[in-house]
Amino acid sequence: MTFPIPVVSTLPAQGAVIRDVQHYMRDGTLRLSALPPLSLYVHLPWCLKKCPYCDFNSHEIMAPKTPSASAPLGGASGLGRPGTEWRGELPEQRYLDALMADLEASLPLVWGRTVHSVFIGGGTPSLFSPQSIDRLIGDIRARLRLEPDCEITLEANPGTFEKDRFKAFRSAGVTRLSIGVQSFDDAHLQALGRVHDRAQAIAAVEEAALAFDTFNLDIMYALPGQTLANLERDMHQALAFDPPHISIYHLTVEPNTFFAKYPPVLPEDDDAYAMLDRITEMTAAHGMDRYEVSAYARPGHRCAHNMNYWQFGDYLGIGAGAHSKLSFAHRVVRQVRFRDPALYMDKALAGTPVAQDNEVSRADLPFEFMLNALRLRGGFKLQDFSEKTGLPLSAIQAGLDEAERKGLIERDFVHLKPTERGFDFLNDLQALFLPQ
Ligand SMILES: C[S@@+](CC[C@H](N)C(=O)[O-])C[C@H]1O[C@@H](n2cnc3c(N)ncnc32)[C@H](O)[C@@H]1O
Ligand code: SF4
C-alpha cells in the first residue's frame, strides 16, 4: 500500500482482451517523447487471516481449525498463531503457472523494455515457500530483462516468520524485505486483529536485518486507544533496529471492511497530527529523511519501486486484481486483472487475465500525474510532466498559478516542489489539478 490508484470507470462484463499491440501503437493526441522507466508488480493475494481494517485484494485462505487467540507461538504449520492448525492449502504452483501465462500474454505490450524494479506484494507473499519465490523470480528473469542491480522487494508478515525463512528468500533473489510490523505493542496488535505479537515482530525484524542489506518496516499510527506515549514507544522500538526504511501510515477506516461496520474508537485528529509530528522528529533525529508523505529512508535506501510510482513511471501488474499503467507513443493505458484468485487463475491460464483496459483521457492525465508527483518532498522537474504525460506544461498552468498564490508550491524554471504548507495540506494542493 503505497500509492493512490485512480478509479477506473468501466467494467466490461466479459473482461478485456489484451489487444494486438498495434491497437496501442496507433496515432493519438498525446506526444510522449520517450517511454518512462518500467517496473513489475506481482500480486500474491492470500493471507492467513483477513485484518479488520484491510481493503486490499487479500483472501483468507486458512480458517483456523482450532482458533485460539491466546495460544503460544509457533503452530503446527509453523506459521501464524500457534497451536492453531490451518485448513486449506495455497495453490502455489497453479498460481505461479497463471502468473507466467499472464506475463507471457502481456509481453508484447512491454517488448524490449528493461525492468528497473520488481515488487512482490499482497496479501502476504511470505506465505509462499522460498522454493516458489525462487521459481517465480527465475521465471520472471527468463522472460524480462531486469537491470543488473534491480531491486526485488517481497512483502512479509511476521506471522509467517520461521527461522531461516528470510535467508531463503534472499537466496531466491529477493533483495529487499518489507515487513508488516504495524506496531510492537501486543494490545494494539490484537486490536488490529494481527496474527503476530510483539515477540514475533522483533524476531522477524532481527532476522531480516541479518539476511538483508536493505529492508522496510510498515508501521501504522493513530490506532484504536493509542496515545502519544504509546506511539513514541513503538517508534523507539522500530528505530532501535536502525531500519534503512520505514513506511508509516495513518490507520484509515476503509469502506467495506470490518472496521467500517464496527468502528473502533480512534484518536482525535489533533492527537493524530501530534503523532505524525513526533514520527517526523524522531526519524529525522535518527538520520532518516521523510522523502515522501509516508516514507522515511536512510541515505541510499529509498524504495526504487515506489519512487517509480510517484514519478509517474510505468508498471506492469500481474496477479489477481493487479493494476498496470503502461505508456505508448500516443496514449497511457491502465489495466486491472480479474480480482478473485480462482477466477483470475482460470482466466490467466486461458490467456485472458485482464478485466479492464482503459485509456487515460487527456483531461485526467494532469491530475493523475500531480496526485503522485506532489507526494514527493523534493517535487519533480517540470519537464518530467511533459515527458510522462505527453502534454504541454500549459495543461497545469492554471493549477500551478493558484497553488503558488496560496503558498502551496515553490518553483523555478526547472523544478517544482510542495512547500511545507503544501505538504501539510496535500489533498488541497492535489485538488487544484482535478479535471474541470
Ligand atoms: C498490503 S499490506 C501488505 C503487508 C502485509 N500483508 C502485512 O499486512 O503484514 C501493506 C501495508 O499497508 C498498510 N495498510 C493496510 N491497510 C491499511 C489501512 N486501512 N490504513 C492504513 N494502512 C494500511 C499496512 O501498514 C500494511 O503493512
Ligand atoms: S496481512 Fe496485510 S494484506 Fe493481509 S489482510 Fe492483513 S493488512 Fe491486509
CSV table of C-alpha atoms and ligand atoms in Angstrom, one decimal:
chain,number,residue,atom,x,y,z
A,1,MET,CA,0.0,0.0,0.0
A,2,THR,CA,1.9,2.9,-1.2
A,3,PHE,CA,0.3,4.9,-3.8
A,4,PRO,CA,-3.1,6.2,-4.8
A,5,ILE,CA,-4.7,4.3,-7.7
A,6,PRO,CA,-7.3,6.4,-9.6
A,7,VAL,CA,-10.6,4.7,-10.1
A,8,VAL,CA,-11.1,3.1,-13.5
A,9,SER,CA,-14.6,3.9,-14.6
A,10,THR,CA,-15.8,1.0,-16.7
A,11,LEU,CA,-16.0,-2.7,-16.1
A,12,PRO,CA,-16.8,-4.8,-19.1
A,13,ALA,CA,-18.8,-7.8,-18.1
A,14,GLN,CA,-16.7,-10.3,-20.0
A,15,GLY,CA,-13.3,-8.7,-19.2
A,16,ALA,CA,-11.0,-7.2,-21.7
A,17,VAL,CA,-8.6,-8.9,-24.1
A,18,ILE,CA,-5.0,-7.8,-24.2
A,19,ARG,CA,-5.3,-6.4,-27.7
A,20,ASP,CA,-2.9,-6.7,-30.5
A,21,VAL,CA,-0.1,-4.3,-29.8
A,22,GLN,CA,-0.9,-2.3,-32.9
A,23,HIS,CA,-4.0,-1.2,-31.2
A,24,TYR,CA,-2.0,0.6,-28.5
A,25,MET,CA,0.5,2.0,-31.0
A,26,ARG,CA,-2.0,3.7,-33.2
A,27,ASP,CA,-1.9,7.5,-33.6
A,28,GLY,CA,-3.5,9.7,-30.9
A,29,THR,CA,-3.4,13.2,-29.5
A,30,LEU,CA,-0.6,12.7,-26.9
A,31,ARG,CA,3.1,13.0,-27.8
A,32,LEU,CA,5.4,11.1,-25.5
A,33,SER,CA,9.0,11.7,-26.5
A,34,ALA,CA,10.3,8.7,-24.6
A,35,LEU,CA,8.8,5.8,-22.5
A,36,PRO,CA,9.3,6.1,-18.7
A,37,PRO,CA,11.1,3.5,-16.6
A,38,LEU,CA,9.2,0.2,-16.2
A,39,SER,CA,8.6,-1.7,-13.0
A,40,LEU,CA,6.9,-5.1,-12.4
A,41,TYR,CA,4.4,-5.7,-9.7
A,42,VAL,CA,3.3,-9.2,-8.8
A,43,HIS,CA,0.3,-9.7,-6.6
A,44,LEU,CA,0.0,-12.8,-4.3
A,45,PRO,CA,-3.5,-12.5,-2.9
A,46,TRP,CA,-3.7,-14.7,0.2
A,47,CYS,CA,-3.3,-14.1,3.9
A,48,LEU,CA,-3.5,-16.3,7.0
A,49,LYS,CA,-6.4,-14.1,8.3
A,50,LYS,CA,-8.1,-11.0,7.0
A,51,CYS,CA,-7.2,-7.9,9.1
A,52,PRO,CA,-10.3,-5.9,10.1
A,53,TYR,CA,-9.0,-2.7,8.6
A,54,CYS,CA,-7.7,-4.1,5.3
A,55,ASP,CA,-9.4,-3.4,1.9
A,56,PHE,CA,-6.6,-4.9,-0.2
A,57,ASN,CA,-7.3,-7.8,-2.5
A,58,SER,CA,-6.3,-10.3,0.1
A,59,HIS,CA,-8.2,-13.5,0.8
A,60,GLU,CA,-8.1,-15.5,4.0
A,61,ILE,CA,-7.0,-18.9,2.8
A,62,MET,CA,-6.8,-20.8,6.1
A,63,ALA,CA,-9.6,-20.7,8.5
A,64,PRO,CA,-8.2,-22.0,11.8
A,65,LYS,CA,-9.4,-25.5,12.8
A,66,THR,CA,-8.6,-24.7,16.4
A,67,PRO,CA,-9.0,-20.9,16.8
A,68,SER,CA,-7.0,-19.9,19.8
A,69,ALA,CA,-6.0,-16.3,20.1
A,70,SER,CA,-4.2,-16.9,23.3
A,71,ALA,CA,-2.2,-20.0,22.3
A,72,PRO,CA,1.6,-19.8,22.4
A,73,LEU,CA,3.6,-19.0,19.3
A,74,GLY,CA,4.7,-21.5,16.6
A,75,GLY,CA,1.8,-23.5,15.3
A,76,ALA,CA,1.6,-26.9,13.7
A,77,SER,CA,2.4,-25.4,10.3
A,78,GLY,CA,5.0,-23.1,11.9
A,79,LEU,CA,3.0,-20.1,10.6
A,80,GLY,CA,0.7,-17.7,12.4
A,81,ARG,CA,-0.8,-18.0,15.9
A,82,PRO,CA,0.4,-21.1,17.4
A,83,GLY,CA,-1.3,-24.2,18.5
A,84,THR,CA,-3.5,-23.4,15.6
A,85,GLU,CA,-3.8,-25.8,12.8
A,86,TRP,CA,-4.8,-24.3,9.5
A,87,ARG,CA,-7.2,-25.6,6.9
A,88,GLY,CA,-6.7,-25.2,3.2
A,89,GLU,CA,-3.6,-25.1,1.1
A,90,LEU,CA,-2.2,-22.4,-1.1
A,91,PRO,CA,-2.5,-23.4,-4.8
A,92,GLU,CA,1.1,-22.2,-5.2
A,93,GLN,CA,2.2,-24.0,-8.3
A,94,ARG,CA,-1.1,-23.3,-10.2
A,95,TYR,CA,-0.9,-19.7,-9.2
A,96,LEU,CA,2.7,-19.4,-10.4
A,97,ASP,CA,1.6,-21.1,-13.7
A,98,ALA,CA,-1.2,-18.5,-14.0
A,99,LEU,CA,1.3,-15.6,-13.3
A,100,MET,CA,3.6,-16.8,-16.1
A,101,ALA,CA,0.7,-17.2,-18.5
A,102,ASP,CA,-0.4,-13.6,-17.6
A,103,LEU,CA,3.2,-12.3,-18.1
A,104,GLU,CA,3.5,-14.0,-21.4
A,105,ALA,CA,0.2,-12.6,-22.7
A,106,SER,CA,1.4,-9.1,-21.6
A,107,LEU,CA,4.9,-9.3,-23.0
A,108,PRO,CA,4.1,-7.7,-26.4
A,109,LEU,CA,3.0,-4.5,-24.5
A,110,VAL,CA,6.5,-4.1,-22.9
A,111,TRP,CA,8.6,-5.7,-25.6
A,112,GLY,CA,12.3,-4.8,-25.4
A,113,ARG,CA,11.9,-2.7,-22.3
A,114,THR,CA,14.2,-3.1,-19.2
A,115,VAL,CA,12.6,-3.7,-15.8
A,116,HIS,CA,14.0,-1.4,-13.1
A,117,SER,CA,12.3,-2.9,-10.0
A,118,VAL,CA,10.1,-5.8,-9.0
A,119,PHE,CA,7.7,-5.7,-6.1
A,120,ILE,CA,6.1,-9.0,-4.9
A,121,GLY,CA,3.2,-7.7,-2.8
A,122,GLY,CA,-0.1,-8.9,-1.3
A,123,GLY,CA,-1.7,-10.2,0.6
A,124,THR,CA,1.1,-12.0,2.3
A,125,PRO,CA,3.7,-13.1,-0.2
A,126,SER,CA,5.8,-14.6,2.5
A,127,LEU,CA,3.2,-17.3,2.8
A,128,PHE,CA,4.6,-18.7,-0.4
A,129,SER,CA,7.6,-21.1,0.2
A,130,PRO,CA,11.1,-19.8,-0.6
A,131,GLN,CA,11.2,-22.5,-3.4
A,132,SER,CA,8.1,-21.0,-5.0
A,133,ILE,CA,9.6,-17.5,-4.8
A,134,ASP,CA,12.8,-18.8,-6.3
A,135,ARG,CA,10.8,-20.3,-9.2
A,136,LEU,CA,8.8,-17.0,-9.6
A,137,ILE,CA,11.9,-14.9,-9.8
A,138,GLY,CA,13.6,-17.3,-12.2
A,139,ASP,CA,10.6,-17.4,-14.4
A,140,ILE,CA,10.4,-13.6,-14.5
A,141,ARG,CA,14.2,-13.4,-15.3
A,142,ALA,CA,13.6,-15.8,-18.2
A,143,ARG,CA,11.0,-13.5,-19.7
A,144,LEU,CA,12.0,-10.0,-18.9
A,145,ARG,CA,15.3,-8.1,-19.0
A,146,LEU,CA,16.0,-6.9,-15.4
A,147,GLU,CA,18.5,-4.2,-14.6
A,148,PRO,CA,21.6,-5.7,-13.1
A,149,ASP,CA,21.0,-4.0,-9.8
A,150,CYS,CA,17.2,-4.5,-10.0
A,151,GLU,CA,15.5,-4.0,-6.6
A,152,ILE,CA,13.3,-7.1,-5.9
A,153,THR,CA,11.1,-6.5,-2.8
A,154,LEU,CA,9.0,-9.1,-1.1
A,155,GLU,CA,6.3,-8.2,1.5
A,156,ALA,CA,6.5,-10.3,4.6
A,157,ASN,CA,4.2,-10.7,7.6
A,158,PRO,CA,5.9,-11.5,11.0
A,159,GLY,CA,3.1,-14.2,11.4
A,160,THR,CA,4.8,-16.1,8.6
A,161,PHE,CA,8.2,-15.9,10.2
A,162,GLU,CA,10.2,-19.1,10.7
A,163,LYS,CA,13.9,-19.4,11.4
A,164,ASP,CA,16.0,-19.1,8.2
A,165,ARG,CA,12.9,-18.5,6.0
A,166,PHE,CA,14.0,-14.9,5.3
A,167,LYS,CA,17.6,-16.0,4.4
A,168,ALA,CA,16.0,-18.5,1.9
A,169,PHE,CA,14.0,-15.6,0.3
A,170,ARG,CA,17.3,-13.7,0.0
A,171,SER,CA,18.9,-16.8,-1.7
A,172,ALA,CA,16.0,-16.9,-4.0
A,173,GLY,CA,16.9,-13.5,-5.3
A,174,VAL,CA,14.8,-11.1,-3.2
A,175,THR,CA,17.0,-8.0,-2.4
A,176,ARG,CA,14.7,-6.1,-0.1
A,177,LEU,CA,12.2,-7.3,2.5
A,178,SER,CA,9.2,-5.2,3.6
A,179,ILE,CA,7.9,-6.4,6.9
A,180,GLY,CA,4.3,-5.6,8.0
A,181,VAL,CA,5.0,-4.9,11.7
A,182,GLN,CA,2.3,-2.3,12.2
A,183,SER,CA,3.1,-2.0,16.0
A,184,PHE,CA,5.3,-3.5,18.6
A,185,ASP,CA,2.5,-3.3,21.3
A,186,ASP,CA,0.6,-6.5,22.0
A,187,ALA,CA,-2.6,-4.7,22.9
A,188,HIS,CA,-2.6,-2.7,19.6
A,189,LEU,CA,-1.6,-5.7,17.5
A,190,GLN,CA,-4.6,-7.5,19.0
A,191,ALA,CA,-6.9,-4.5,18.4
A,192,LEU,CA,-5.7,-4.6,14.7
A,193,GLY,CA,-6.5,-8.4,14.5
A,194,ARG,CA,-2.9,-9.2,13.6
A,195,VAL,CA,-1.8,-12.8,13.5
A,196,HIS,CA,1.5,-11.9,15.2
A,197,ASP,CA,2.6,-10.5,18.5
A,198,ARG,CA,5.4,-8.2,19.7
A,199,ALA,CA,7.9,-11.1,20.2
A,200,GLN,CA,7.3,-12.4,16.6
A,201,ALA,CA,7.7,-8.9,15.2
A,202,ILE,CA,11.0,-8.4,17.0
A,203,ALA,CA,12.3,-11.8,15.9
A,204,ALA,CA,11.2,-11.1,12.3
A,205,VAL,CA,13.0,-7.8,12.1
A,206,GLU,CA,16.1,-9.2,13.7
A,207,GLU,CA,16.2,-12.0,11.1
A,208,ALA,CA,15.5,-9.5,8.3
A,209,ALA,CA,18.4,-7.3,9.5
A,210,LEU,CA,20.7,-10.3,9.4
A,211,ALA,CA,19.6,-11.5,6.0
A,212,PHE,CA,19.1,-8.3,4.0
A,213,ASP,CA,21.2,-5.2,3.3
A,214,THR,CA,18.1,-3.2,3.0
A,215,PHE,CA,14.6,-3.7,4.4
A,216,ASN,CA,11.4,-1.8,5.3
A,217,LEU,CA,9.2,-1.8,8.3
A,218,ASP,CA,5.5,-0.9,7.8
A,219,ILE,CA,4.1,0.9,10.8
A,220,MET,CA,0.6,2.3,11.4
A,221,TYR,CA,-0.3,5.0,13.8
A,222,ALA,CA,-3.5,6.6,15.2
A,223,LEU,CA,-4.5,3.1,16.3
A,224,PRO,CA,-7.5,2.3,18.5
A,225,GLY,CA,-6.7,3.5,22.0
A,226,GLN,CA,-3.2,4.7,21.1
A,227,THR,CA,-1.7,7.6,23.0
A,228,LEU,CA,1.3,9.7,22.0
A,229,ALA,CA,3.4,7.9,24.6
A,230,ASN,CA,2.4,4.5,23.1
A,231,LEU,CA,3.4,5.8,19.7
A,232,GLU,CA,6.7,7.0,21.0
A,233,ARG,CA,7.4,3.6,22.4
A,234,ASP,CA,6.6,2.0,19.1
A,235,MET,CA,8.9,4.4,17.3
A,236,HIS,CA,11.8,3.9,19.8
A,237,GLN,CA,11.5,0.2,19.3
A,238,ALA,CA,11.4,0.5,15.5
A,239,LEU,CA,14.4,2.9,15.4
A,240,ALA,CA,16.4,0.6,17.7
A,241,PHE,CA,16.8,-1.7,14.7
A,242,ASP,CA,18.4,1.1,12.7
A,243,PRO,CA,16.0,0.2,9.8
A,244,PRO,CA,17.1,1.5,6.4
A,245,HIS,CA,13.5,2.4,5.5
A,246,ILE,CA,10.1,2.9,7.4
A,247,SER,CA,6.7,3.4,5.8
A,248,ILE,CA,4.3,4.9,8.2
A,249,TYR,CA,0.6,5.0,7.6
A,250,HIS,CA,-2.3,6.7,9.4
A,251,LEU,CA,-4.8,3.9,10.1
A,252,THR,CA,-7.8,4.7,7.8
A,253,VAL,CA,-11.2,3.1,8.1
A,254,GLU,CA,-11.9,1.9,4.6
A,255,PRO,CA,-15.4,1.2,3.2
A,256,ASN,CA,-16.5,-2.5,3.2
A,257,THR,CA,-14.1,-3.5,6.0
A,258,PHE,CA,-14.9,-5.0,9.4
A,259,PHE,CA,-13.8,-1.7,11.0
A,260,ALA,CA,-16.2,0.2,8.7
A,261,LYS,CA,-19.1,-1.9,10.1
A,262,TYR,CA,-17.9,-1.9,13.7
A,263,PRO,CA,-15.8,1.3,14.0
A,264,PRO,CA,-13.2,1.3,16.8
A,265,VAL,CA,-12.6,4.4,18.9
A,266,LEU,CA,-9.7,6.2,17.2
A,267,PRO,CA,-7.5,9.1,18.4
A,268,GLU,CA,-8.8,12.6,17.7
A,269,ASP,CA,-7.4,14.4,14.6
A,270,ASP,CA,-5.3,16.8,16.7
A,271,ASP,CA,-3.7,13.8,18.5
A,272,ALA,CA,-3.0,12.1,15.2
A,273,TYR,CA,-1.3,15.2,13.9
A,274,ALA,CA,0.8,15.4,17.0
A,275,MET,CA,1.8,11.7,16.4
A,276,LEU,CA,2.8,12.5,12.9
A,277,ASP,CA,5.0,15.4,14.0
A,278,ARG,CA,6.6,13.2,16.6
A,279,ILE,CA,7.3,10.5,14.0
A,280,THR,CA,8.9,13.0,11.7
A,281,GLU,CA,11.1,14.4,14.5
A,282,MET,CA,12.1,11.0,15.8
A,283,THR,CA,13.0,9.7,12.4
A,284,ALA,CA,14.9,12.9,11.5
A,285,ALA,CA,16.9,12.7,14.7
A,286,HIS,CA,17.8,9.1,13.6
A,287,GLY,CA,19.1,10.3,10.2
A,288,MET,CA,16.1,9.3,8.2
A,289,ASP,CA,14.7,11.6,5.6
A,290,ARG,CA,10.9,11.9,5.0
A,291,TYR,CA,11.2,11.8,1.2
A,292,GLU,CA,7.5,11.0,0.6
A,293,VAL,CA,4.3,11.6,2.6
A,294,SER,CA,4.5,8.1,4.3
A,295,ALA,CA,8.1,7.1,3.5
A,296,TYR,CA,11.3,7.6,5.6
A,297,ALA,CA,14.7,6.4,4.5
A,298,ARG,CA,18.4,6.5,5.4
A,299,PRO,CA,20.6,7.8,2.6
A,300,GLY,CA,20.8,5.3,-0.3
A,301,HIS,CA,17.7,3.3,0.9
A,302,ARG,CA,14.8,4.9,-0.8
A,303,CYS,CA,12.4,2.4,-2.4
A,304,ALA,CA,13.1,2.4,-6.1
A,305,HIS,CA,9.9,0.7,-6.9
A,306,ASN,CA,7.7,3.2,-5.1
A,307,MET,CA,9.7,6.1,-6.4
A,308,ASN,CA,8.8,5.0,-9.9
A,309,TYR,CA,5.1,5.1,-9.0
A,310,TRP,CA,5.4,8.5,-7.5
A,311,GLN,CA,7.3,9.8,-10.5
A,312,PHE,CA,4.5,8.5,-12.8
A,313,GLY,CA,6.6,5.7,-14.3
A,314,ASP,CA,5.2,2.7,-15.9
A,315,TYR,CA,4.4,-0.6,-14.2
A,316,LEU,CA,3.1,-3.9,-15.4
A,317,GLY,CA,1.0,-5.6,-12.7
A,318,ILE,CA,0.4,-9.3,-12.9
A,319,GLY,CA,-1.7,-11.4,-10.5
A,320,ALA,CA,-5.2,-11.3,-9.1
A,321,GLY,CA,-6.6,-7.7,-9.1
A,322,ALA,CA,-3.2,-6.2,-10.1
A,323,HIS,CA,-3.2,-2.7,-11.7
A,324,SER,CA,-0.9,-1.7,-14.6
A,325,LYS,CA,-0.1,1.7,-16.1
A,326,LEU,CA,1.6,1.5,-19.5
A,327,SER,CA,2.7,4.2,-21.8
A,328,PHE,CA,2.9,4.2,-25.6
A,329,ALA,CA,3.9,6.9,-28.0
A,330,HIS,CA,0.3,8.4,-28.1
A,331,ARG,CA,-1.5,7.1,-25.1
A,332,VAL,CA,-1.3,6.0,-21.5
A,333,VAL,CA,-3.3,2.8,-20.6
A,334,ARG,CA,-4.5,1.4,-17.3
A,335,GLN,CA,-5.4,-2.3,-16.9
A,336,VAL,CA,-6.8,-4.3,-14.0
A,337,ARG,CA,-6.6,-8.1,-13.7
A,338,PHE,CA,-9.5,-10.2,-12.5
A,339,ARG,CA,-9.8,-9.8,-8.8
A,340,ASP,CA,-11.0,-13.1,-7.5
A,341,PRO,CA,-8.0,-15.5,-7.2
A,342,ALA,CA,-9.8,-18.6,-8.6
A,343,LEU,CA,-11.3,-16.7,-11.5
A,344,TYR,CA,-8.0,-15.0,-12.1
A,345,MET,CA,-6.2,-18.3,-12.4
A,346,ASP,CA,-8.8,-19.7,-14.8
A,347,LYS,CA,-8.7,-16.6,-17.0
A,348,ALA,CA,-4.9,-16.2,-16.9
A,349,LEU,CA,-4.4,-19.8,-17.9
A,350,ALA,CA,-6.8,-19.3,-20.7
A,351,GLY,CA,-4.7,-16.3,-21.9
A,352,THR,CA,-7.2,-13.6,-20.8
A,353,PRO,CA,-6.2,-12.2,-17.4
A,354,VAL,CA,-7.3,-8.6,-18.0
A,355,ALA,CA,-10.7,-7.5,-16.6
A,356,GLN,CA,-10.5,-3.8,-17.5
A,357,ASP,CA,-8.4,-1.9,-20.1
A,358,ASN,CA,-8.9,1.9,-20.3
A,359,GLU,CA,-7.0,4.7,-22.0
A,360,VAL,CA,-6.4,7.5,-19.5
A,361,SER,CA,-8.1,10.6,-21.0
A,362,ARG,CA,-6.2,13.8,-21.8
A,363,ALA,CA,-8.4,15.5,-19.2
A,364,ASP,CA,-7.4,13.1,-16.4
A,365,LEU,CA,-3.7,12.9,-17.0
A,366,PRO,CA,-2.6,16.1,-15.3
A,367,PHE,CA,-4.4,15.2,-12.0
A,368,GLU,CA,-3.1,11.6,-12.2
A,369,PHE,CA,0.5,12.9,-12.6
A,370,MET,CA,0.1,15.6,-9.8
A,371,LEU,CA,-1.6,13.1,-7.4
A,372,ASN,CA,1.6,11.1,-7.4
A,373,ALA,CA,4.4,13.6,-8.0
A,374,LEU,CA,3.3,16.0,-5.3
A,375,ARG,CA,3.7,13.3,-2.7
A,376,LEU,CA,7.5,13.6,-3.1
A,377,ARG,CA,9.1,16.1,-0.7
A,378,GLY,CA,11.6,17.0,-3.3
A,379,GLY,CA,8.9,17.5,-6.0
A,380,PHE,CA,9.8,17.0,-9.7
A,381,LYS,CA,11.4,18.5,-12.8
A,382,LEU,CA,8.9,20.5,-14.9
A,383,GLN,CA,10.0,18.7,-18.0
A,384,ASP,CA,9.0,15.4,-16.4
A,385,PHE,CA,5.4,16.4,-16.6
A,386,SER,CA,5.5,16.7,-20.4
A,387,GLU,CA,7.7,13.6,-20.8
A,388,LYS,CA,5.4,11.4,-18.7
A,389,THR,CA,2.0,12.7,-19.9
A,390,GLY,CA,2.8,13.8,-23.5
A,391,LEU,CA,1.0,17.1,-22.7
A,392,PRO,CA,2.4,20.6,-22.7
A,393,LEU,CA,3.1,22.3,-19.4
A,394,SER,CA,0.2,24.7,-20.1
A,395,ALA,CA,-2.2,21.8,-19.1
A,396,ILE,CA,-1.3,22.5,-15.4
A,397,GLN,CA,-0.5,26.3,-15.6
A,398,ALA,CA,-3.8,27.5,-14.0
A,399,GLY,CA,-3.4,25.0,-11.1
A,400,LEU,CA,0.3,26.0,-10.6
A,401,ASP,CA,-0.6,29.7,-10.5
A,402,GLU,CA,-3.3,29.1,-7.9
A,403,ALA,CA,-1.1,26.8,-5.9
A,404,GLU,CA,1.7,29.4,-5.9
A,405,ARG,CA,-0.7,32.1,-4.9
A,406,LYS,CA,-1.8,30.0,-1.9
A,407,GLY,CA,1.8,29.3,-0.9
A,408,LEU,CA,1.4,25.6,-1.5
A,409,ILE,CA,4.3,25.2,-4.0
A,410,GLU,CA,7.6,26.8,-4.8
A,411,ARG,CA,9.2,26.6,-8.3
A,412,ASP,CA,11.8,28.0,-10.6
A,413,PHE,CA,12.1,27.4,-14.3
A,414,VAL,CA,13.3,23.9,-13.9
A,415,HIS,CA,11.9,22.4,-10.8
A,416,LEU,CA,8.7,22.4,-8.6
A,417,LYS,CA,8.1,21.2,-5.1
A,418,PRO,CA,5.4,21.5,-2.4
A,419,THR,CA,6.2,24.0,0.3
A,420,GLU,CA,6.0,22.8,3.9
A,421,ARG,CA,2.4,24.1,4.0
A,422,GLY,CA,1.6,22.4,0.6
A,423,PHE,CA,2.9,19.1,2.1
A,424,ASP,CA,0.8,19.6,5.2
A,425,PHE,CA,-2.3,20.3,3.1
A,426,LEU,CA,-1.5,17.9,0.3
A,427,ASN,CA,-5.2,17.0,-0.5
A,428,ASP,CA,-6.0,20.7,-1.1
A,429,LEU,CA,-2.9,21.1,-3.3
A,430,GLN,CA,-3.7,17.9,-5.4
A,431,ALA,CA,-7.3,19.0,-5.8
A,432,LEU,CA,-6.2,22.1,-7.7
A,433,PHE,CA,-5.4,19.8,-10.6
A,434,LEU,CA,-8.7,17.9,-10.8
A,435,PRO,CA,-10.2,18.0,-14.3
A,436,GLN,CA,-12.5,21.0,-14.7
B,1,LIG,C1,-0.9,-4.6,1.5
B,1,LIG,S1,-0.2,-4.5,3.1
B,1,LIG,C2,0.9,-5.8,2.9
B,1,LIG,C3,1.7,-6.2,4.1
B,1,LIG,C4,1.3,-7.5,4.7
B,1,LIG,N1,0.2,-8.0,4.2
B,1,LIG,C5,1.0,-7.2,6.2
B,1,LIG,O1,0.0,-6.5,6.4
B,1,LIG,O2,1.8,-7.5,7.0
B,1,LIG,C6,0.8,-3.1,3.1
B,1,LIG,C7,0.7,-2.2,4.3
B,1,LIG,O3,-0.5,-1.3,4.1
B,1,LIG,C8,-0.8,-0.8,5.4
B,1,LIG,N2,-2.2,-0.7,5.5
B,1,LIG,C9,-3.1,-1.7,5.1
B,1,LIG,N3,-4.4,-1.3,5.4
B,1,LIG,C10,-4.3,0.0,5.9
B,1,LIG,C11,-5.3,0.9,6.4
B,1,LIG,N4,-6.6,0.6,6.4
B,1,LIG,N5,-4.8,2.1,6.9
B,1,LIG,C12,-3.5,2.3,6.9
B,1,LIG,N6,-2.6,1.5,6.5
B,1,LIG,C13,-2.9,0.3,6.0
B,1,LIG,C14,-0.1,-1.7,6.4
B,1,LIG,O4,0.9,-1.0,7.1
B,1,LIG,C15,0.4,-2.8,5.6
B,1,LIG,O5,1.6,-3.3,6.1
B,2,SF4,S1,-2.0,-9.3,6.4
B,2,SF4,FE1,-1.8,-7.4,5.2
B,2,SF4,S2,-2.8,-7.8,3.2
B,2,SF4,FE2,-3.4,-9.4,4.6
B,2,SF4,S3,-5.3,-8.8,5.5
B,2,SF4,FE3,-3.7,-8.0,6.9
B,2,SF4,S4,-3.2,-5.9,6.1
B,2,SF4,FE4,-4.3,-7.0,4.5
